[in-house]
XYZ file of C-alpha atoms in Angstrom:
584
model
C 123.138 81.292 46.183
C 120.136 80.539 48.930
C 121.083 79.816 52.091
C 119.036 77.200 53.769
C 116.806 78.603 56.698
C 118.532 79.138 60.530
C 116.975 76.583 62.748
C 115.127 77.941 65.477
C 117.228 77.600 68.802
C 115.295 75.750 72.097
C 115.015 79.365 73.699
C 113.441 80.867 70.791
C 110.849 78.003 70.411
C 109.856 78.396 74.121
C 109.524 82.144 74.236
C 106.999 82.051 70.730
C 104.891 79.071 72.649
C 105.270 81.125 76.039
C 103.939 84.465 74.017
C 101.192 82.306 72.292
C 100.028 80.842 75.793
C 99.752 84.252 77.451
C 98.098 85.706 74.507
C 95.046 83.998 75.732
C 95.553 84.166 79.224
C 96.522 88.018 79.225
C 95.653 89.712 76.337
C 96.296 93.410 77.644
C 99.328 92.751 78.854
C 102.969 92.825 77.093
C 103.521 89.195 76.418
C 107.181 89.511 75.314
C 108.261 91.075 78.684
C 106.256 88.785 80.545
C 107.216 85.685 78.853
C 111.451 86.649 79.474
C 110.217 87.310 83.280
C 108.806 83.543 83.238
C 112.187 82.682 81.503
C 114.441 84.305 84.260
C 112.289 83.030 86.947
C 112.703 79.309 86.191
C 116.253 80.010 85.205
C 115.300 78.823 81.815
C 118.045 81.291 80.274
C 120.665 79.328 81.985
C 119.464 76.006 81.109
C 117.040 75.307 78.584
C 116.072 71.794 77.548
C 113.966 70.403 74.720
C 111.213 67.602 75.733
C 110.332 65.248 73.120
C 106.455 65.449 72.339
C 104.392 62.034 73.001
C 107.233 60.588 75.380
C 105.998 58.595 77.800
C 107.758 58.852 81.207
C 106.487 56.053 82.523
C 106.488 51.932 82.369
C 104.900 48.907 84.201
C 107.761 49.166 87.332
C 105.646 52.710 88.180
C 103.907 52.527 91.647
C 102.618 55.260 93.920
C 102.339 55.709 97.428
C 100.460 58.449 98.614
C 100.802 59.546 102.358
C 101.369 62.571 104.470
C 104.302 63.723 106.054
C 103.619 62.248 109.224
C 101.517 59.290 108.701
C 104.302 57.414 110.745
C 105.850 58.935 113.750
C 108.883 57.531 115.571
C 110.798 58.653 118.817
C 113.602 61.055 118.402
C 113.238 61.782 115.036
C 110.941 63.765 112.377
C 108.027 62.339 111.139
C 110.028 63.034 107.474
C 112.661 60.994 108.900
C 110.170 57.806 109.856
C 108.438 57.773 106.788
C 111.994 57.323 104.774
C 112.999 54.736 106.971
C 109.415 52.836 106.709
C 109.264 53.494 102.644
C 112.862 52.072 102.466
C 112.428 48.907 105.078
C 109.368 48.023 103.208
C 108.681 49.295 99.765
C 112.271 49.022 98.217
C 112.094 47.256 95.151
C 108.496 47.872 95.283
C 107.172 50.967 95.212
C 109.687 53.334 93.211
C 107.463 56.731 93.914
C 106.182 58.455 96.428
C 102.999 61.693 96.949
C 103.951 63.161 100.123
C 100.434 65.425 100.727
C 101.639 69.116 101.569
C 104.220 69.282 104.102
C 104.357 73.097 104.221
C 103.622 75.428 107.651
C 99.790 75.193 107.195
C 96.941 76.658 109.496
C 93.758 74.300 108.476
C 92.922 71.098 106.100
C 95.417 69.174 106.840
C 98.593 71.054 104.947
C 96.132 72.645 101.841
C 95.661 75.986 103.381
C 99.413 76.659 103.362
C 101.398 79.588 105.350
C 104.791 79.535 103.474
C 104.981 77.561 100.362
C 108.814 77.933 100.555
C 109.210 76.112 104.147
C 109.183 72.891 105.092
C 106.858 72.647 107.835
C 109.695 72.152 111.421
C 107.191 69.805 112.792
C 107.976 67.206 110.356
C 111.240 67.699 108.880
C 113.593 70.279 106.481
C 114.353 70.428 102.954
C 117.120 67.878 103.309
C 114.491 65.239 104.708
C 112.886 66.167 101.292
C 115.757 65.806 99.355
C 116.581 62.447 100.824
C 113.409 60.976 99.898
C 113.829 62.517 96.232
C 117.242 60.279 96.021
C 115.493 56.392 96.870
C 111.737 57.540 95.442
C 110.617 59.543 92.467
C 109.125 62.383 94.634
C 105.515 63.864 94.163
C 104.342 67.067 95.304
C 101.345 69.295 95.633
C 101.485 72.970 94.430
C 98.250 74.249 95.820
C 97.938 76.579 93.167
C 94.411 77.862 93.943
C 94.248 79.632 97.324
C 96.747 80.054 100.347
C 96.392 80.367 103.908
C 94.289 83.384 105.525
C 97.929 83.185 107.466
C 100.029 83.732 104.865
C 102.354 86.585 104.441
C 100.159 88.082 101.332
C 97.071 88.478 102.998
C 98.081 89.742 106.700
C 99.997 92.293 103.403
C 96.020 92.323 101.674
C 94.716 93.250 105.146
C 97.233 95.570 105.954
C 97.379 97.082 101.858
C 100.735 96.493 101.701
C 102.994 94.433 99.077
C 103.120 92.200 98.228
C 99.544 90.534 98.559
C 97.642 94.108 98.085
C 96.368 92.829 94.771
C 97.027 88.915 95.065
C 93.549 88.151 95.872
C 90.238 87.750 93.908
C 87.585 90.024 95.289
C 84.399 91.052 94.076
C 81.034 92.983 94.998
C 78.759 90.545 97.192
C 75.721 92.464 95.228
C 76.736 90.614 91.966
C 75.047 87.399 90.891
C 76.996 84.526 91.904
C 74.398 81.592 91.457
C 76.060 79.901 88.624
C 79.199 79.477 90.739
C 80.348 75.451 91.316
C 82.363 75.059 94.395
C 82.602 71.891 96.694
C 81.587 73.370 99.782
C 78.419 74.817 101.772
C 80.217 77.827 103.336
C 79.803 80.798 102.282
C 81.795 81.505 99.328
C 82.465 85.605 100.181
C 84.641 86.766 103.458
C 84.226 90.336 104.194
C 87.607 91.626 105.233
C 90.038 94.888 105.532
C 92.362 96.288 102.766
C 94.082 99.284 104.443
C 91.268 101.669 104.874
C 88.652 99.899 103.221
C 86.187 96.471 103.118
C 86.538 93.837 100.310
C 84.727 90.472 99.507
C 87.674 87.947 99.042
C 86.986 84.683 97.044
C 86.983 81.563 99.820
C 86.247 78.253 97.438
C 86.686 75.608 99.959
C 86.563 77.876 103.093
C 86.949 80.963 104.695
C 90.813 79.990 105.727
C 91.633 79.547 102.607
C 91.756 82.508 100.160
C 91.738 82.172 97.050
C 94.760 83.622 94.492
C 93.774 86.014 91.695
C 95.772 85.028 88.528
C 94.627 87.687 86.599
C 97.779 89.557 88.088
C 100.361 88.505 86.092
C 102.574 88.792 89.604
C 100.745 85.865 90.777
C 102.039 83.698 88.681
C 104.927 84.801 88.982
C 105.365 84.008 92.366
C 103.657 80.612 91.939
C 106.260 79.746 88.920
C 108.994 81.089 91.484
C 107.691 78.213 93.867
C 107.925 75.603 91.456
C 110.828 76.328 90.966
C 112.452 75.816 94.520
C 110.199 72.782 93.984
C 111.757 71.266 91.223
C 115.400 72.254 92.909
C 113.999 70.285 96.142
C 114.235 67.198 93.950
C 110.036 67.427 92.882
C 109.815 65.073 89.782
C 106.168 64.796 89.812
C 103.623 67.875 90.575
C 100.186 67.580 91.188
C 98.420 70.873 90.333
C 95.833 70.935 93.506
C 92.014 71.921 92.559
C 93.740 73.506 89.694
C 90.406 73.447 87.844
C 88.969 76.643 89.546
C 91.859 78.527 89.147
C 90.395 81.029 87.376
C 87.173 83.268 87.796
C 84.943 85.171 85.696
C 81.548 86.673 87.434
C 78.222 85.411 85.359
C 80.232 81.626 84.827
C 80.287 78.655 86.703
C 84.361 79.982 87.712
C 85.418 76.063 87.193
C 87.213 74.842 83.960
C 87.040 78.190 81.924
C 89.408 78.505 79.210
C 92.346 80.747 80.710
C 92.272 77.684 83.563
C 93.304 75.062 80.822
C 95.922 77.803 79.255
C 97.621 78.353 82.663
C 98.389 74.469 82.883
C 100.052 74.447 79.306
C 102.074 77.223 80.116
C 103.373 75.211 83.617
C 103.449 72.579 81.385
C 105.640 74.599 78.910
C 107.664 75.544 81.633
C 108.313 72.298 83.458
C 109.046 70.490 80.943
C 111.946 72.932 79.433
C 113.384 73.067 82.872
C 113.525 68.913 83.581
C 112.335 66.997 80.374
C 111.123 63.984 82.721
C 109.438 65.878 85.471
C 105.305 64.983 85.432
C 101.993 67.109 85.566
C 99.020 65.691 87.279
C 96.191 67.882 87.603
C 93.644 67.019 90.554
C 90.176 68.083 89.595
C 87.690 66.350 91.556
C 84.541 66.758 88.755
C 82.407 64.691 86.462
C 84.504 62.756 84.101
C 84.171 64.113 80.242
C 85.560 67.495 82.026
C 87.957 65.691 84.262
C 88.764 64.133 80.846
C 89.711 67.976 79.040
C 92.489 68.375 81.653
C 94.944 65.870 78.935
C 94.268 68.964 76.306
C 95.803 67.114 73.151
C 98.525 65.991 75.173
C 99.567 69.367 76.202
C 97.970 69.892 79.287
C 98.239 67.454 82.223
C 100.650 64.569 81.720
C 98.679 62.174 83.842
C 94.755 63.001 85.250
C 93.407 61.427 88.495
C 90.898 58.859 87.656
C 88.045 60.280 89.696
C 85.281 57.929 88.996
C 87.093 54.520 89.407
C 87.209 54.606 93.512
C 82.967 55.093 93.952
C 82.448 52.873 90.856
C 84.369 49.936 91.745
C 83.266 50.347 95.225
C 79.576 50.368 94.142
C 80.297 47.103 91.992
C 81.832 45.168 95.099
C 79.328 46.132 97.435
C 76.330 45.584 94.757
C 77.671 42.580 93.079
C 77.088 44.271 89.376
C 79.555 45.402 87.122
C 77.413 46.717 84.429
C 78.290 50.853 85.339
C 81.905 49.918 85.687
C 81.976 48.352 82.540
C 79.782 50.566 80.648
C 82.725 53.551 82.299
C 85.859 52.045 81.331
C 84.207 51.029 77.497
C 83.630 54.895 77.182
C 86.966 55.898 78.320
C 89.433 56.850 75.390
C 92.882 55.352 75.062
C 95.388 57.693 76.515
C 97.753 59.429 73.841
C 101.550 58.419 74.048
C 103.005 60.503 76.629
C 99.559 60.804 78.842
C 98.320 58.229 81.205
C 95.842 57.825 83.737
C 96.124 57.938 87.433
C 94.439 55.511 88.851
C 93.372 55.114 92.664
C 90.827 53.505 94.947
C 91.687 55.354 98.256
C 93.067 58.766 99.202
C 93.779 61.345 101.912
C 90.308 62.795 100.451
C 86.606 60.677 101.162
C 85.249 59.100 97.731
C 83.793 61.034 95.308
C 80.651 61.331 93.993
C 80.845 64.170 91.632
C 82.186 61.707 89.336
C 80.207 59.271 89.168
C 77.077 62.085 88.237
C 75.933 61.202 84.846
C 76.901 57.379 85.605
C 74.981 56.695 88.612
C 71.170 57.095 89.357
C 70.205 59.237 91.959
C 68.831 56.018 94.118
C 72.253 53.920 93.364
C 73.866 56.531 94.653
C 71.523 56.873 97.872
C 71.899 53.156 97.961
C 75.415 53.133 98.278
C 75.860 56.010 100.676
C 73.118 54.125 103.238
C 75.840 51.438 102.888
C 78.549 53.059 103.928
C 76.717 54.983 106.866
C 76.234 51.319 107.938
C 80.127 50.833 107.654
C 80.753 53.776 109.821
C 81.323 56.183 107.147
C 80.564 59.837 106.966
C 79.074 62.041 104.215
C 80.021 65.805 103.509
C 78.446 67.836 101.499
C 78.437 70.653 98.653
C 76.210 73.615 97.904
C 73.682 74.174 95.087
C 72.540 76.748 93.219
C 68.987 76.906 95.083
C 70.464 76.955 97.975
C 70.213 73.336 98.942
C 72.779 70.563 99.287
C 74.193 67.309 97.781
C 76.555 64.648 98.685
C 80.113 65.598 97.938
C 81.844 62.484 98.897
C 82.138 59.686 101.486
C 84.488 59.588 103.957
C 85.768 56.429 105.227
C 88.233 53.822 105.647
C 88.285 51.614 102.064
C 89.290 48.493 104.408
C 85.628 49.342 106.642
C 84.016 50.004 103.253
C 83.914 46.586 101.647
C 83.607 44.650 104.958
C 80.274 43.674 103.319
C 77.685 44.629 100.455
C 74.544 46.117 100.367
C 72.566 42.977 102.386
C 75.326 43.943 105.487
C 78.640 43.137 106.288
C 79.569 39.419 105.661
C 83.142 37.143 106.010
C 84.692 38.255 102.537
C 86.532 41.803 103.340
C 89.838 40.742 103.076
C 89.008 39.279 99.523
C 86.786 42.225 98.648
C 89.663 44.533 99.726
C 92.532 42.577 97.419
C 90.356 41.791 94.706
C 89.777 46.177 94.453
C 93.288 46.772 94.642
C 94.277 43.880 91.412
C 91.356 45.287 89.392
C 93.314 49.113 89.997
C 97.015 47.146 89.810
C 95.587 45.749 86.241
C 93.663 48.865 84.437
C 95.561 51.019 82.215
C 97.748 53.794 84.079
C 99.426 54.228 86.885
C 98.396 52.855 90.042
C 98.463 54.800 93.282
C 98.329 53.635 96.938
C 97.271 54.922 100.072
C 99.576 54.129 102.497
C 96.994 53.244 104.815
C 95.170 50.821 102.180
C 98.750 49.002 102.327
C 98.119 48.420 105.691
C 94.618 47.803 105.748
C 94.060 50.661 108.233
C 90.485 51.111 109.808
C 88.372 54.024 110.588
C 89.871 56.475 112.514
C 87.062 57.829 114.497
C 88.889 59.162 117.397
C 90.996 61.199 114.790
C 88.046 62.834 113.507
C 86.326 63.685 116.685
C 89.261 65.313 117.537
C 89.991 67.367 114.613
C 85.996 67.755 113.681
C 85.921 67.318 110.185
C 84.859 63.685 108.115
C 87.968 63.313 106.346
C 89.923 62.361 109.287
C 88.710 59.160 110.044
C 90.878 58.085 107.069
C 93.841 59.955 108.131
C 95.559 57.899 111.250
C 98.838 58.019 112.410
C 100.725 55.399 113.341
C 103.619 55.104 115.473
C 106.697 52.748 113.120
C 106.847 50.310 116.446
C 103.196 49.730 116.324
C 102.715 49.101 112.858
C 105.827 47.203 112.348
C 104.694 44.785 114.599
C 101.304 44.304 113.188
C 102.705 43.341 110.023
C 104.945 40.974 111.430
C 102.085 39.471 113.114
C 100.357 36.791 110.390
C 97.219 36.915 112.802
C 96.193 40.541 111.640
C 94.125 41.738 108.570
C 97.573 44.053 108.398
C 99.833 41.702 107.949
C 97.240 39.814 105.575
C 96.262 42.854 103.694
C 100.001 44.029 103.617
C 102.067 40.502 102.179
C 98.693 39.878 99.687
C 99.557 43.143 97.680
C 103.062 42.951 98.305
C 102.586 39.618 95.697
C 100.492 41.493 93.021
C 102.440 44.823 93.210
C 106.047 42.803 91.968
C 103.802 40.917 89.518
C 102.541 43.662 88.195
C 105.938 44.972 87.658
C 106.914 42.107 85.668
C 104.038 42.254 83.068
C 104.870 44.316 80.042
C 100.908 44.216 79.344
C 100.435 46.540 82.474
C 102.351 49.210 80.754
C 100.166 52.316 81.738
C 100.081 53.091 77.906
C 99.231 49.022 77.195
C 96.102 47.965 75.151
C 92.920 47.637 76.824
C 89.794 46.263 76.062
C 86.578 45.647 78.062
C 85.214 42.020 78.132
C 82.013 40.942 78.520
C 81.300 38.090 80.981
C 77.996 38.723 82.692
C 77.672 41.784 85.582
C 79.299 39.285 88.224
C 82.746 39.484 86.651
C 84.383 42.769 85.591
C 87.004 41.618 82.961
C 88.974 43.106 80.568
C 92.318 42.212 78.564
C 95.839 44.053 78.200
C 98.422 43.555 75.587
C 101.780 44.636 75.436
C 102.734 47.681 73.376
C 104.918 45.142 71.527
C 102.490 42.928 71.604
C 103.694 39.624 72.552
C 102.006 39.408 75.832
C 98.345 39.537 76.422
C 97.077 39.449 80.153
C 93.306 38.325 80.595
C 92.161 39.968 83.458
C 89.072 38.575 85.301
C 87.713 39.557 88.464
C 85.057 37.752 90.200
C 83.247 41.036 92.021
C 80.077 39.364 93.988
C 79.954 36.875 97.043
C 79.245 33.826 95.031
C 81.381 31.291 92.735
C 81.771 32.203 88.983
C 82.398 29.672 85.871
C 83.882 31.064 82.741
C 84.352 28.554 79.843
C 87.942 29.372 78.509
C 86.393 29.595 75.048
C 84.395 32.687 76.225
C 88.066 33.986 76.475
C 89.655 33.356 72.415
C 92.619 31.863 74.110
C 95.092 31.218 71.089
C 95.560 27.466 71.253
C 99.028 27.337 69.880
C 100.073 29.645 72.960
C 100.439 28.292 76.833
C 98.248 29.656 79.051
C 98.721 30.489 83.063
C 97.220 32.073 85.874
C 99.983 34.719 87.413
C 98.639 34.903 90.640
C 97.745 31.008 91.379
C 100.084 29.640 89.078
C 97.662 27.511 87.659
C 98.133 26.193 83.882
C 95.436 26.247 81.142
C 95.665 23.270 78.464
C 92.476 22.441 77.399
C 91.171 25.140 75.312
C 87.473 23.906 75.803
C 87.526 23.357 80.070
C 86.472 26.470 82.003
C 87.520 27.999 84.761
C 85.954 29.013 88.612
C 86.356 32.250 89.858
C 85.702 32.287 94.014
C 83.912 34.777 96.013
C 86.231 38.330 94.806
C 88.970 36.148 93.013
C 91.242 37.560 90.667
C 93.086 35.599 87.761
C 95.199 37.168 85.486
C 95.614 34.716 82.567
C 98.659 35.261 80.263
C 100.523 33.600 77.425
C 103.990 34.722 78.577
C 105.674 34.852 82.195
C-alpha cells in the first residue's frame, strides 16, 4: 500500500529557501550550518511562521509620517516623548504609521553613521519610548545596513585588530582600478587607516565617517540579522533597508545593484517574514528608476520601493506648468504585483533627487529647474564621476519654499501649489508618506544648516511642541492653512476604496496643464477620476472627455460638487484638485 508523501513542515521549507539564497550569496561556504545559525539567531526554531505569498499588508487607511526623533522638543521630557504626544494630539485617526529616521548613538549625518545599533540614542529617549510609539502607530525603522560609524565598537576593534570588527570591513588596494565605481558623493571613496600593525584602504561610500560593512563575511550578517532582530522585538513592523543597493562590492563593477545585493534582501526578506508574517521591507535606493524598479524582484525582494522619481518630477511639472514627463513616467510604470506596492513621497529628511529623474529629464530641464530652486533658496550637492568631474545629486530645500512660484519667479499660488502636490501623491497608487514638516508647511531652515554645514539641514528644523502648537491654532499662518487643508484630503483618502495602494490606475490624457489619471477599486465598484490642474491659469474639461457612465451619480469629494449633465464641463482653478467619483 503507498503512503501518500509527508508534507514538508514550515522549518524545513525555510531552511531549503535559506540554503538556496546563500548558495548564491556564499558559494564556498557551508550553507547548511550557516542557514541553522540564521535560524537560531532570529529565534526562528522557537517560532516559525508561514507568510502567505502575494498578501498585501496594506489598504487605503495606510498613511506615513516620516520624522526624526527629535523633530519636536518639549521641556522636561525626551524628544521621543514629544513626538508621541504631538503624533497622538494630532494624527490619531489619521495617520496610523510612523518612520522615525535613526534614533541610534550616531557621530555624523544626522543618525546614519550609527555608534551602537542596539541603543537608543539617551538624548532622545529609551527602548520603552520606542515601544510606546509601536503600540498607537505601526512603527518604521531604518537598518542602515551598509556602513556604521568610524565610532563604532568594530572599527576602534578593526583599528586595534581585535574581534570582533578585525574582518568586518571592506578594504582593498588603492592601486586597483576603481573608475567604474557609482557612489553619491565627491569624497574620496578610500580612508587609509591602522589594522594592528599594519595600513588598510577601508571602503567610505558616502564619507570617510562612515565605513562601510563587508558582507562577504558571513559574520556580518550575522550580526546585522542579530539587530533586526532586537528590532523586530522593539515593536519594528516596517524596515527600511538604508542604501541597501551598494551593499555589496566587487572590484572592476560599478559595486551598486550586483546580484549577491538583490540575494541578501530575499534572504532578510525570508527571514522577516517567517519571524512576523505582517512585518514590511522597503528598500531605499536612491537611483534611476528601471533599477530602482528590480528592488520588487518577482515579489520576493522588497515589499514596498521608494518612489524616487515622483518628488523632482511633480515638482518640475508645478513649477513648469507641463505635465507631459510626469505623465509619460507614471504610463511606463508597471502595476505593482499583489503583495508589493509603491512608496510614494514628495518630501523627505533627504534634498530631491535627481538621479531619478536621469533618462526622463534633459540635461537643460534639469538645469532649468535647479536655477529655480537656487532662486527659492535652495541648495545643490553634488556626486562624483568617473572623469573626475561632478553632477548634481539632489536639491536641498524646503518643498513649502520650493513651489512658492514657477519658473517666471515666485507668484501668490504656494499654498495651492503646495496642496495640489500633496492630493496628486494622496491619489497615485501606493502608499503615501509625509514629512512631518510638509504637514506643517515648514520653511527653509537656513540657520540649521549654517550651523551644522551641510545642505540637507535646511529641511531638517526643530520645533519646540509650544511653538508649533500655536501656529496651527492660529488660522492666520500658512501652518495652520497648510496643516487643516491636508488634514481634509488625508481622511478622504481613507475613505476611498479606489486609493487602495494595489487599486487600478490608469493615466489620462487631458492636455500638459492637467495631470489626470483614474483609480478603481479592486472590487470595482468605485472609480475615482483624479484631475489636477498643475499651471497658474484656469482649466476647462468637458465631462465627456472623462466617459462618465451616465446611469451612475457623479461628485466631486473634495468640493462636494455634483455632476448631472453628462455633456457640461467642468473648471479646474489655478493648482485645483477634483476627485470625481461615482460612490461616496
Amino acid at each position: 500500500m503507498s503512503h501518500p508523501p509527508l508534507q514538508e513542515s514550515t522549518r524545513e521549507i525555510l531552511q531549503k529557501k535559506l540554503c538556496d539564497h546563500l548558495a548564491v550569496i556564499y558559494p564556498d561556504f557551508n550553507r547548511e550550518v550557516l542557514a541553522q545559525q540564521l535560524v537560531q539567531v532570529m529565534r526562528l526554531d522557537e517560532d516559525c511562521q508561514s507568510p502567505l505569498p502575494h498578501k498585501n499588508l496594506w489598504d487605503e487607511t495606510d498613511v506615513v509620517v516620516i520624522t526624526y526623533a527629535n523633530t519636536i522638543l518639549s521641556e522636561n521630557q525626551h524628544p521621543l516623548k514629544a513626538l508621541h504626544h504631538f503624533l497622538k494630539t494630532h494624527f490619531t485617526m489619521l495617520i496610523n504609521s510612523v518612520h522615525i529616521l535613526p534614533f541610534f548613538p550616531y557621530s555624523s549625518d544626522d543618525g546614519f553613521a550609527v555608534i551602537d545599533y542596539k541603543r537608543v540614542d539617551p538624548k532622545v529617549g529609551d527602548w520603552n519610548d520606542i515601544l510606546r510609539i509601536s503600540t498607537d502607530f505601526h512603527l518604521m525603522a531604518d537598518l542602515v545596513i551598509n556602513h556604521c560609524s568610524s565610532q563604532h565598537q568594530w572599527f576602534v576593534n578593526f583599528q586595534a585588530g581585535k574581534s570582533p570588527g578585525n574582518d568586518y570591513f571592506f578594504t582593498v588596494d588603492p592601486n586597483e582600478n576603481l573608475a567604474g565605481v557609482v557612489r553619491p558623493r565627491t569624497t574620496p571613496l578610500l580612508r587609509a587607516v591602522s589594522n594592528g600593525d599594519a595600513t588598510k584602504c577601508v571602503w567610505c561610500t558616502f564619507g570617510h565617517d562612515q565605513i562601510d560593512l563587508d558582507f562577504r563575511n558571513p559574520q556580518v550578517l550575522l550580526e546585522m540579522v542579530d539587530i533586526l532582530r532586537l528590532y523586530l522585538d522593539m515593536g519594528v513592523r516596517i524596515f527600511r533597508l538604508d542604501a541597501v543597493a551598494f551593499l555589496w562590492k566587487k572590484i572592476g563593477s560599478s559595486c551598486i545593484n550586483l546580484e549577491e545585493t538583490h540575494e541578501l534582501v530575499r534572504l532578510l526578506r525570508t527571514l522577516i517574514e517567517h519571524a512576523n508574517p505582517n512585518a514590511v521591507i522597503i528598500t531605499e535606493t536612491n537611483i534611476p528608476n528601471r533599477e530602482n524598479l528590480s528592488y520588487f524582484g518577482n515579489a520576493n525582494e522588497a515589499h514596498c520601493i521608494y518612489n524616487f522619481s515622483l518628488p523632482p518630477l511633480l515638482l518640475n511639472s508645478l513649477v513648469s506648468g507641463d505635465c507631459r514627463h510626469l505623465k509619460n513616467w507614471l504610463m511606463s510604470m508597471p502595476p505593482a504585483q499583489n503583495g508589493t506596492t509603491y512608496f510614494n513621497f514628495i518630501a523627505s529628511h533627504d534634498g530631491i533627487g535627481l538621479r531619478p529623474v536621469e533618462g526622463l529629464l534633459s540635461d537643460e530641464e534639469q538645469e532649468a529647474l535647479i536655477q529655480t530652486m537656487e532662486n527659492f533658496g535652495g541648495q545643490i550637492s553634488w556626486r562624483a564621476l568617473d572623469d573626475g568631474n561632478r553632477k548634481p545629486y539632489e536639491i536641498n530645500i524646503s518643498l513649502f519654499d520650493a513651489l512658492k512660484g514657477t519658473t517666471a519667479g515666485e507668484d501668490e499660488w504656494q499654498l495651492e501649489r503646495f496642496i495640489c502636490a500633496h492630493a496628486i501623491m494622496l491619489a497615485l497608487e501606493g502608499i503615501p508618506g509625509f514629512y512631518l514638516h510638509s504637514l506643517v508647511g515648514t520653511t527653509n531652515d537656513y540657520q540649521r544648516m549654517l550651523e551644522h554645514g551641510h545642505n540637507r539641514a535646511i529641511n531638517r528644523r526643530q520645533w519646540q511642541e509650544l511653538e508649533i502648537n500655536r501656529k496651527l491654532r492660529d488660522a492666520t499662518s500658512h501652518h495652520y492653512k497648510v496643516f487643516y487643508q491636508l488634514r481634509h484630503l488625508i481622511h478622504l483618502r481613507r475613505e476611498q476604496p479606489a486609493f487602495h495602494p494595489n487599486a487600478t490606475q490608469f493615466t489620462l490624457h487631458l492636455g500638459d496643464r492637467i495631470f489626470a489619471f483614474w483609480r478603481q477599486s479592486m472590487d470595482r465598484r468605485q472609480s475615482i477620476f483624479c484631475l489636477n490642474n498643475i499651471s497658474d491659469a484656469p482649466q476647462t474639461v468637458p465631462l465627456s472627455s472623462l466617459n462618465l457612465i451616465s446611469t451612475d451619480k457623479w461628485k466631486d469629494l473634495i468640493n462636494e460638487q455634483y455632476f448631472e449633465d453628462m455633456l457640461d464641463s467642468l473648471t479646474l482653478e489655478p493648482y485645483q484638485t477634483r476627485w470625481i467619483t461615482n460612490r461616496w
